[in-house]
Each structure stands twice: as C-alpha cells, then as structure tokens.
Coordinates of C-alpha atoms in Angstrom, one line a residue:
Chain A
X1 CA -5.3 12.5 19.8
X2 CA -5.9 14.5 16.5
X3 CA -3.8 17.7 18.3
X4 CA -1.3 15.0 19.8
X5 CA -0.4 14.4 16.3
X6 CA -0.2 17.8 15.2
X7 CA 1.8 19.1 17.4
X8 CA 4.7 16.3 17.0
X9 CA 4.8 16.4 13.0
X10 CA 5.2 20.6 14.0
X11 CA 8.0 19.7 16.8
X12 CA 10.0 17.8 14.3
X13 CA 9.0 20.3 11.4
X14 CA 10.2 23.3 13.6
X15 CA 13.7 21.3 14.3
X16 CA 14.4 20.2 10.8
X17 CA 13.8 23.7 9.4
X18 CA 15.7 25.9 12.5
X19 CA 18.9 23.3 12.4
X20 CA 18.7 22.7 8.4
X21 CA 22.5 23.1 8.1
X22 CA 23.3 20.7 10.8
X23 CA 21.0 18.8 9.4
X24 CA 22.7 18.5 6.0
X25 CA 26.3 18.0 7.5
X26 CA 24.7 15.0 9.3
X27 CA 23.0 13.9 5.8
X28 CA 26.1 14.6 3.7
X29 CA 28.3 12.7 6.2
X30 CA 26.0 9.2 6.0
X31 CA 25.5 9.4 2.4
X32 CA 29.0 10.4 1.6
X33 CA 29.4 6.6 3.4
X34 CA 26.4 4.7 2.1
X35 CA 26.5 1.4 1.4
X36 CA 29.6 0.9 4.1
X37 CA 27.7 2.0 7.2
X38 CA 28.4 1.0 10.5
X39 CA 27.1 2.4 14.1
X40 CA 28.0 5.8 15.4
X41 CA 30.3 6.6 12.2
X42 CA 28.9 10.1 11.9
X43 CA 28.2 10.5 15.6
X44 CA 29.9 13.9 16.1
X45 CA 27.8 15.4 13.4
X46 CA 25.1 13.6 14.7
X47 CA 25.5 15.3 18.3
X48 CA 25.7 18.3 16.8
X49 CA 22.7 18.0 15.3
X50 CA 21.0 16.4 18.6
X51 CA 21.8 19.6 20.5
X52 CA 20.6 21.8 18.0
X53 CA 17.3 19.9 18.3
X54 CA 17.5 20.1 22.1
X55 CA 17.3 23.7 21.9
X56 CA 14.9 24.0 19.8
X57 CA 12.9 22.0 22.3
X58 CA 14.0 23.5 25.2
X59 CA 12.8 26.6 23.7
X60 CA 15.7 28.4 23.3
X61 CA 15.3 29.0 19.6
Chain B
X1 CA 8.4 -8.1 46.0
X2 CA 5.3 -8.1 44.7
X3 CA 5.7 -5.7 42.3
X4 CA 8.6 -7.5 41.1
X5 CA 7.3 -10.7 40.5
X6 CA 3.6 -8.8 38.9
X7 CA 6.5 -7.5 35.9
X8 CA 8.0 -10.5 35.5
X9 CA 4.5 -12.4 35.3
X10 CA 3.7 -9.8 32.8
X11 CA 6.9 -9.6 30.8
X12 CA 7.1 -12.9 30.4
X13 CA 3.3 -13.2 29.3
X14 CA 3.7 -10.5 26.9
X15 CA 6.5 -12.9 25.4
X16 CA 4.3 -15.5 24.9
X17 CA 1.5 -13.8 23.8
X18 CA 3.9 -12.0 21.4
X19 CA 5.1 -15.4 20.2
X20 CA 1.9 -16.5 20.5
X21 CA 1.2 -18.0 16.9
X22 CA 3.3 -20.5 18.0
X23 CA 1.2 -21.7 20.4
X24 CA -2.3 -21.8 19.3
X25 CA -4.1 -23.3 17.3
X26 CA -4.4 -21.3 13.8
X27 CA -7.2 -22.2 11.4
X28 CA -4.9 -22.5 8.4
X29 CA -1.1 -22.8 8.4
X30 CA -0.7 -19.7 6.0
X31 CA 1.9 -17.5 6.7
X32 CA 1.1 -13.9 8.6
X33 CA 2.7 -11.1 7.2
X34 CA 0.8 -8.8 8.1
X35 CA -1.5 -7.7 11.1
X36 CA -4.8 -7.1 9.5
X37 CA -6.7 -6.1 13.2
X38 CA -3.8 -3.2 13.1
X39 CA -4.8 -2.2 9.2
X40 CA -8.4 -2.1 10.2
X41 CA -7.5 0.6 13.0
X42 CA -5.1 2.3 10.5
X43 CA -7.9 2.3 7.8
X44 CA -11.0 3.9 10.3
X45 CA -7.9 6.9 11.1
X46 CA -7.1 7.2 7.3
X47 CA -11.1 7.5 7.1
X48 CA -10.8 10.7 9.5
X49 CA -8.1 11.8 8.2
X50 CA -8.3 11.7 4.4
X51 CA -8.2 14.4 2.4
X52 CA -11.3 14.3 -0.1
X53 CA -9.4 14.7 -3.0
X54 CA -6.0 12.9 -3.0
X55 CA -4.9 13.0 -6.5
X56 CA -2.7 9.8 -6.1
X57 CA -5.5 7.8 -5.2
X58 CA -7.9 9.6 -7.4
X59 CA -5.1 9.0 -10.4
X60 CA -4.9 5.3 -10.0
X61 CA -8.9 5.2 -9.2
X62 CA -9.3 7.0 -12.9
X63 CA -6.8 4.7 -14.7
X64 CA -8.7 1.7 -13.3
X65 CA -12.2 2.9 -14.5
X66 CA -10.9 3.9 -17.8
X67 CA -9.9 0.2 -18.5
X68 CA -13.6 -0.4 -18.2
X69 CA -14.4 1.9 -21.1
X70 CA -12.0 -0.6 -23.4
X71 CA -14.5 -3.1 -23.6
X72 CA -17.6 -3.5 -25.2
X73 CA -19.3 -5.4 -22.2
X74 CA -21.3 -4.4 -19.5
X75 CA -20.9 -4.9 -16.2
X76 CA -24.2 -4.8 -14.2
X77 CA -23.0 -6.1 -10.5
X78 CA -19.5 -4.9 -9.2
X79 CA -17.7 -5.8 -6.0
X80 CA -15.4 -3.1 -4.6
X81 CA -13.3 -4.1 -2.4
X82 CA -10.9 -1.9 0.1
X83 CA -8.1 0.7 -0.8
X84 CA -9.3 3.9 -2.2
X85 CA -13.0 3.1 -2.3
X86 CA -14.4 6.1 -2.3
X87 CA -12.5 7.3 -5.2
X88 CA -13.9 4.4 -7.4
X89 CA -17.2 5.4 -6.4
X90 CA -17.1 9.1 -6.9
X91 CA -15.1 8.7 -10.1
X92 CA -17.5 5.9 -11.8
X93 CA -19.3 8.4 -14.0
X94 CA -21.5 5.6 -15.3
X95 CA -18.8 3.8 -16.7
X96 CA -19.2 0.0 -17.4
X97 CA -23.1 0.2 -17.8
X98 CA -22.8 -0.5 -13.7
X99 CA -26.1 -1.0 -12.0
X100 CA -26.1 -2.4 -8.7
X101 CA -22.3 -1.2 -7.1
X102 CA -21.3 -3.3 -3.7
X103 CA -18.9 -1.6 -2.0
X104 CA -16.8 -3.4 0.4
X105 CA -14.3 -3.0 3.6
X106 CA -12.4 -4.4 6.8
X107 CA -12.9 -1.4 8.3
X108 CA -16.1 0.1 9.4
X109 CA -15.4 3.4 9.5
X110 CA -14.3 3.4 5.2
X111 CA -17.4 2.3 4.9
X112 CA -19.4 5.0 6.6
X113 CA -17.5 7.9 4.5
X114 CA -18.6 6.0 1.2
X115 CA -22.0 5.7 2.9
X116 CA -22.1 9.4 3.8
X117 CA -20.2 10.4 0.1
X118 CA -23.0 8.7 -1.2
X119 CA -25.9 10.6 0.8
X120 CA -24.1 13.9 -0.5
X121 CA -23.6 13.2 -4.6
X122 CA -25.6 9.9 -5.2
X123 CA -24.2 8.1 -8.1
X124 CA -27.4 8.4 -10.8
X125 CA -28.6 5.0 -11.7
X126 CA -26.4 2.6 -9.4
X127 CA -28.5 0.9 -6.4
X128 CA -25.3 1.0 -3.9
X129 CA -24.9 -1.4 -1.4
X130 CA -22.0 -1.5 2.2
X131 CA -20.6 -4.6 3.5
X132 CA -17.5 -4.7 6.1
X133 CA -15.9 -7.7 5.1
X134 CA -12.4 -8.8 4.6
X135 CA -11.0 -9.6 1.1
X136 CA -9.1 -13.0 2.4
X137 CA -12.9 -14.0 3.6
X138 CA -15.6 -12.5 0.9
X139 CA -18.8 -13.6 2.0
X140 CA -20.3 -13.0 -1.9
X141 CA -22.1 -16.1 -3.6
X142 CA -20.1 -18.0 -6.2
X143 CA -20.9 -16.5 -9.4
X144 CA -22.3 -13.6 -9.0
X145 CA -20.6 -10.6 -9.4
X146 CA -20.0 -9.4 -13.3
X147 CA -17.3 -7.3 -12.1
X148 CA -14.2 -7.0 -9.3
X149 CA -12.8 -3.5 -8.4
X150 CA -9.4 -3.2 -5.8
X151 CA -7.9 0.0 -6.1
X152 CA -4.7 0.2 -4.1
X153 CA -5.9 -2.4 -1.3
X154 CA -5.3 -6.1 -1.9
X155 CA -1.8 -5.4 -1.6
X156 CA -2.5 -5.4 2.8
X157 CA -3.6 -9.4 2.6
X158 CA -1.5 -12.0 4.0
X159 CA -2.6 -14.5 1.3
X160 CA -2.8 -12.7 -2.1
X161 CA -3.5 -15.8 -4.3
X162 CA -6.2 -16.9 -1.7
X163 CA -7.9 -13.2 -2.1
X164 CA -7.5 -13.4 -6.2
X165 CA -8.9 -17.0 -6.2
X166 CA -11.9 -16.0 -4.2
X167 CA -12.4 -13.5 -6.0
X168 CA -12.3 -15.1 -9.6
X169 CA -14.5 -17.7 -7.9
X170 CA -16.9 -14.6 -7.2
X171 CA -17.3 -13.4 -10.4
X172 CA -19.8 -15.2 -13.3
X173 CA -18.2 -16.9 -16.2
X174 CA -16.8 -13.9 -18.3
X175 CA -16.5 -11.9 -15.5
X176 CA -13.6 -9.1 -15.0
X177 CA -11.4 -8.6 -12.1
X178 CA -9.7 -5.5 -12.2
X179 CA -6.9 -4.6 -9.7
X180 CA -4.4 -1.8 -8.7
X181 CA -1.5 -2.6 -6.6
X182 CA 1.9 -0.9 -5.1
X183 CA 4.7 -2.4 -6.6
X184 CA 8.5 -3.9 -5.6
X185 CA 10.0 -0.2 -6.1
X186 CA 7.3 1.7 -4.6
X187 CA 9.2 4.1 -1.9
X188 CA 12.3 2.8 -2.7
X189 CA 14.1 6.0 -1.5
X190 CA 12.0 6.0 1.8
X191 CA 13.2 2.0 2.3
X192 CA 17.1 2.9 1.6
X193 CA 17.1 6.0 4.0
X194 CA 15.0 4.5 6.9
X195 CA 17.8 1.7 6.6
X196 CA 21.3 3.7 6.3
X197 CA 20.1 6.1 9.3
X198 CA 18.7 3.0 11.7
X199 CA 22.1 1.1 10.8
X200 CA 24.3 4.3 11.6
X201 CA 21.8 5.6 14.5
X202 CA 21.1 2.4 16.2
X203 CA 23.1 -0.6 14.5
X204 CA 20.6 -3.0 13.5
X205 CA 17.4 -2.6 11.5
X206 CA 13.6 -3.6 11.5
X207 CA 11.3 -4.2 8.7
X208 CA 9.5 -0.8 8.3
X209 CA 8.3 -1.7 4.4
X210 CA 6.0 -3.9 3.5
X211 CA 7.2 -6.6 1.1
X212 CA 5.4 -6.1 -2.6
X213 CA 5.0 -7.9 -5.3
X214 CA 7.7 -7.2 -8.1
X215 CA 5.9 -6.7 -11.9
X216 CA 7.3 -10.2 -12.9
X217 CA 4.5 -12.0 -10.4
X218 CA 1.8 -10.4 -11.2
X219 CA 1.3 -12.4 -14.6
X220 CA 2.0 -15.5 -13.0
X221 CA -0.3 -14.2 -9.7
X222 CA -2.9 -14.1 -12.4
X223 CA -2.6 -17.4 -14.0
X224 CA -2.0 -19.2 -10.6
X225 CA -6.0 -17.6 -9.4
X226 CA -6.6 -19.1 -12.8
X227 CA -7.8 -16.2 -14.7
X228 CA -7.4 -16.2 -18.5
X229 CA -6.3 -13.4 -20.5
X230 CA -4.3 -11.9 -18.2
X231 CA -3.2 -8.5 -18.6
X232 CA -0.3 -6.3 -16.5
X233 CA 0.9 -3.2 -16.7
X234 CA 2.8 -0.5 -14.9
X235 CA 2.7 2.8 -13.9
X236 CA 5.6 4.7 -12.0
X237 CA 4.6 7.8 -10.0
X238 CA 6.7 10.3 -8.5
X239 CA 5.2 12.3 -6.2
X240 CA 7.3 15.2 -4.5
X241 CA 6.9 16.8 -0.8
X242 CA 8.0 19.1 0.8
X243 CA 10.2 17.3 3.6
X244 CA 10.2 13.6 4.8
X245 CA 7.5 14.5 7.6
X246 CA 5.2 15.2 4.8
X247 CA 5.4 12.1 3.1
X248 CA 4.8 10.2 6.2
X249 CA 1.8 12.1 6.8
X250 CA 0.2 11.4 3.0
X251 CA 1.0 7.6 4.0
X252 CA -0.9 8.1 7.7
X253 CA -4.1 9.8 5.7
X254 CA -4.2 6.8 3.2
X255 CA -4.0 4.2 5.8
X256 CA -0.6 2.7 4.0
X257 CA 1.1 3.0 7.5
X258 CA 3.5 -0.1 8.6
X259 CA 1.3 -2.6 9.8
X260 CA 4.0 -5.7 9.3
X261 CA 3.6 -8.8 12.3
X262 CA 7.5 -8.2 12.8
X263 CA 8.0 -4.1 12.8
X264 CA 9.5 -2.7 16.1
X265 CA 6.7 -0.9 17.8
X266 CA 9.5 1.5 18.9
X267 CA 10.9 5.0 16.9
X268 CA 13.1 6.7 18.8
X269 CA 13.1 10.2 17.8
X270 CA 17.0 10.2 16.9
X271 CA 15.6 7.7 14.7
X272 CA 12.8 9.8 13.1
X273 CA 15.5 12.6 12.9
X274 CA 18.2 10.9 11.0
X275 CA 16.2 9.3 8.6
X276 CA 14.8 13.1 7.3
X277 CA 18.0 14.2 7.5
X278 CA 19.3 11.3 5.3
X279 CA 16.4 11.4 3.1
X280 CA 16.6 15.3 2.6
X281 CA 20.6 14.6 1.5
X282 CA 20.3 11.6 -0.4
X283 CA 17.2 12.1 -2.6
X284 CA 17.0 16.2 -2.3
X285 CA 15.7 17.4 -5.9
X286 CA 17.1 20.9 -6.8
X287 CA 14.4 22.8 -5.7
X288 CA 14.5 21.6 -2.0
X289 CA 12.0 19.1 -2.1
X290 CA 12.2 15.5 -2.1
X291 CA 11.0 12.7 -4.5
X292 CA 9.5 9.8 -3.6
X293 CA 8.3 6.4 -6.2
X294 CA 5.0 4.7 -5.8
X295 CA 5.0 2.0 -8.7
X296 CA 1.3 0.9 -9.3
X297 CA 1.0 -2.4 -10.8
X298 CA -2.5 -2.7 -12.8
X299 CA -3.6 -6.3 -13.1
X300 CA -6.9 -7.4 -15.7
X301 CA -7.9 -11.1 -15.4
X302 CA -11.2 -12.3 -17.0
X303 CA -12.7 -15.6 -15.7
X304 CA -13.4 -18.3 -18.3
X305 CA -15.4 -18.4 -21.0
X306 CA -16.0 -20.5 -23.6
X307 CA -16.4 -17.0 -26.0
X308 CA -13.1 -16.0 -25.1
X309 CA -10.0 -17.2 -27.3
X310 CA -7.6 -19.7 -26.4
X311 CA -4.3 -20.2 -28.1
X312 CA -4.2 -23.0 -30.5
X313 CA -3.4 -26.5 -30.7
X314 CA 0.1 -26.9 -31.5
X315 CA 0.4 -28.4 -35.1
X316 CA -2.6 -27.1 -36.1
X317 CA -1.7 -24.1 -38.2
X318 CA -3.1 -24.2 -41.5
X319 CA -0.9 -21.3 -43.3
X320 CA 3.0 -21.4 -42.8
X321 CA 5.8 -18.1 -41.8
X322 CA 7.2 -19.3 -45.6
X323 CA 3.3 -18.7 -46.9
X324 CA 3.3 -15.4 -45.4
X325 CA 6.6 -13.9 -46.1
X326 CA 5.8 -14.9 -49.8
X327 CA 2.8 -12.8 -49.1
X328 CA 4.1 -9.9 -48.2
X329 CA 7.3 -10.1 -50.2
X330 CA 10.9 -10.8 -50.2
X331 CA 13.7 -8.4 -47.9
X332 CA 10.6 -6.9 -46.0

C-alpha cells in the first residue's frame, strides 16, 4: 500500500511539473473568475490541460 | 436476474446503513461530526508514516511546554492526550517538575511509537505510563491528574465541551489544562481552492475541511468546561511547500486527513488536478512555492481553587479612579 501511494503522489507530480504552462493557463483562467464560478467556464483550458496529462500517462512524455 | 436484484439488495442496504444514525439507537443524542473509527485508522498510518522530526508539530509541542515553565508550580501527574504525542514527550526536558507522565491515544498504533521512542531516549526521572483511550471517554479517576496536555488533537472530537469538561473533572483542584488547537483560518487557501476548482470541475461541492473553532470561542469554550482563569492566545503559521501534492502529504503523515461524517469518499483525479492547478495560481508566492496558514489556538484553564483570585465584589472597592489620578497627578 506504502508503494501504491508513492507512485500516485509521483504520477500527479510528474504531470503538474511536464504540463506546468497548461497548468497555469487553467489556473489563471479560474482565478481570473473567482468568486463568480460556474461549471465548465474554463473547460477549453481545462481540456487542454486533461490531454496534456493524458500523455504524460500514456507515456508519451 | 439474480445478480440484479443481489445490487439492488445491496445498494439499497448501503443507503440505510449510510443513513444509518437515523435508525438506531445512539447512546447520546450529540451531534457526529466527525468519524472517530476513520481518525483512528488515519492516526496508526500517520504513526508509520511520520517523519520523526516535524517541526510544525515539534513548534507547537515547544510553545506548550514552555507555558509550563511560567509558573512556579509543579506538576507531578500529567495526562497527554492525542495529537502530537510524541513530541510532548521527547520535548519535556524535565519541565513542570513532572514525575509520573500518562500518555494517551485512540489509536494503538501512536501509542506503540511513544512506547518504542521511549525504549530508545527514556525520559530521566518520569515513570511513563500508555493507555489507548478516547478523549470524549477518559477513563482517569476524578481528581487526579495535576496536569492535562493536547497538543494539536482535541480539535478531531465530536463534542469539544464534553472532552474539556472531562478533562477539568480529571484534574485535582488547582490543576492545569493546557491545550493546542487548529484554528477557523487554518488552511484557508487549501479550503478556497478545493472549492473554486470542485465548483468549476464538477458544479457542486463537498465538505473537505473540518469545521474549527474561531479564536472568539475558545474563551468562552473555557468558561463553559468551567475553568477559571482562562487564558487564549494565537499563533499563525505559514508553512510553504513545494506544490499542493506536498501539502497534502504533510497532512497524510500527521494524521490531519478529512475524516468529516459527510465528505464524498470520491476524488476524481480532474478534481485533484484542478485544485493544484488553482492553488499553484491563486496563492503562488514569488519563488514558485505555495503558502499555506495553520492558525494554532493555545488555550490555559486552571481548575478551581480557593488560592486562586477571583474578581471582586462589585461595590466593594475601597480606593476610587479620582484617588488615584490624584495619585499620580493631573494631565497624565
């Protein structure tokens, strides 16, 4: 269970670092928002974002 | 066919089991706020997990323990009860004039790392004794402790009053009870970005803080237990990571993980990733890292005395303000 837990907090360390800027359009979008938020208003960054992630965990980068 | 009806047996027991409290029987009508079976679990991983020196805990553990040097008395039984046990105990130093140290848990495992702490660097002069116990059910005589430690833990029970007033019944007359807990604005920054990403990811939001007490109750936490001479005080910590993961883990090793009746077992990993990303953007200090609060709220509460002092009689002043500012002059 101990390496379970490892290796998620590393998955989602190795995405946040390899898609950073995507990560920061997302973040910039909400906040740029905040305290109006609704659902899906920064989907399209957000997808962005997801895909970038996907990679990652497809191994691609 | 079968198979159908066997999930909709099941899914509709889990309902009622989940609304359960409802249904049976509960030995008090308190309120549950938290699940204290679930804390137990999260406290014997923390005990794994913990890092031996996690200056947080060992800060607030120190700040505690110096209060004890403020007064002349000694303090030769002490109960400590959950949190950051461990630090208390390697951090005493011989403070208080402490001789016989009870050192108290839910969970069993806490207990077994203060046990084996204590095998490796025995504290000189203090006979230590283990319970596992809870701090809403302390199984201590009335009267008999000079002294009550909780660093960091009493702020996991459902009935805070209950635990205080147990605890003042626990201690002799002129007894201390001395107590560290998280605050109202303790991860504020974690509580604002875990909302704005779950509203904009998923449209709704769960409770994933605990609810603490704001400074303002604390005083009045103390007077309703029915302690005299109450004293609070804050501190405000700020304590910088690297990323959001990081801070989530620090929470994991100290066993301060959600363990609310009504969180959502459920994180779905677009979750997870918005709320770092929304974190990182909001809160980002200059240098990349992120800040995050943890306001400790220190309370002191001795129990009565008639040595102590009590405010006077109204009308029974013998000097007057008029008296006085004669004394000390005109203008001043």
């Amino acid at each position: 269970m101990k390496d379970k837990n490892y290796a998620t907090t590393s998955l989602l360390k190795r995405i946040l670092v390899n898609c950073s800027a995507q990560a920061k359009r997302y973040g910039s979008c909400v906040s740029s928002r905040v305290p109006e938020v609704e659902r899906d208003m920064c989907l399209k960054e957000f997808l962005v974002l997801k895909s970038c992630m996907q990679n990652v965990l497809r191994g691609k980068i | 066919m079968r198979a159908a009806a066997d999930r909709c047996r099941r899914s509709l027991f889990g309902v009622l089991w989940r609304s359960g409290r409802l249904y049976c029987t509960d030995q008090s009508s308190r309120v549950k706020i938290f699940d204290r079976n679930l804390k137990r679990k999260q406290r014997d991983r923390a005990a794994w997990l913990m890092r031996p020196k996690d200056s947080l805990m060992d800060e607030v553990a120190e700040n505690l323990l110096d209060r004890l040097e403020d007064c002349k008395k000694t303090f030769p039984t002490a109960l400590c009860m959950g949190g950051s046990l461990e630090a208390i105990r390697r951090l005493l130093n011989g403070r208080g004039g402490i001789e016989k140290l009870i050192m108290m848990d839910t969970s069993h495992e806490m207990v077994k790392l203060c046990k084996l702490a204590e095998q490796d660097s025995p504290n000189k002069n203090v006979e230590t004794t283990f319970i596992v116990a809870d701090e809403e059910f302390l199984p201590v005589k009335e009267s008999s402790v000079d002294l009550v430690i909780s660093s960091l833990g009493l702020h996991w029970t459902n009935d805070l009053p209950g635990a205080m007033i147990q605890s003042r019944m626990a201690l002799k007359p002129d007894g201390l009870f001395l107590a560290a807990i998280l605050g109202g604005e303790t991860l504020r920054e974690l509580r604002i970005a875990c909302t704005v990403a779950q509203m904009e990811r998923e449209g709704g939001i769960s409770p994933r803080l605990s609810p603490l007490a704001q400074v303002r109750d604390a005083g009045n936490l103390l007077t309703r237990a029915g302690f005299t001479l109450p004293g609070v005080d804050v501190d405000d910590h700020t304590v910088r990571y690297n990323s959001a993961l990081e801070l989530i883990e620090h929470l994991r090793n100290m066993g301060e993980t959600n363990a609310l009746l009504q969180r959502s077992n459920i994180l779905k990993r677009d979750t997870a990733l918005a709320t770092a990303a929304v974190y990182e953007s909001m809160f980002a200090l200059g240098d990349g890292t992120i800040p995050a609060t943890f306001q400790v709220i220190y309370m002191t509460g001795w129990r009565e005395h008639p040595s102590q002092q009590r405010a006077k009689r109204r009308g029974s002043a013998t000097v007057s303000f008029k008296d006085i500012q004669k004394q000390f002059g005109e203008g001043s």
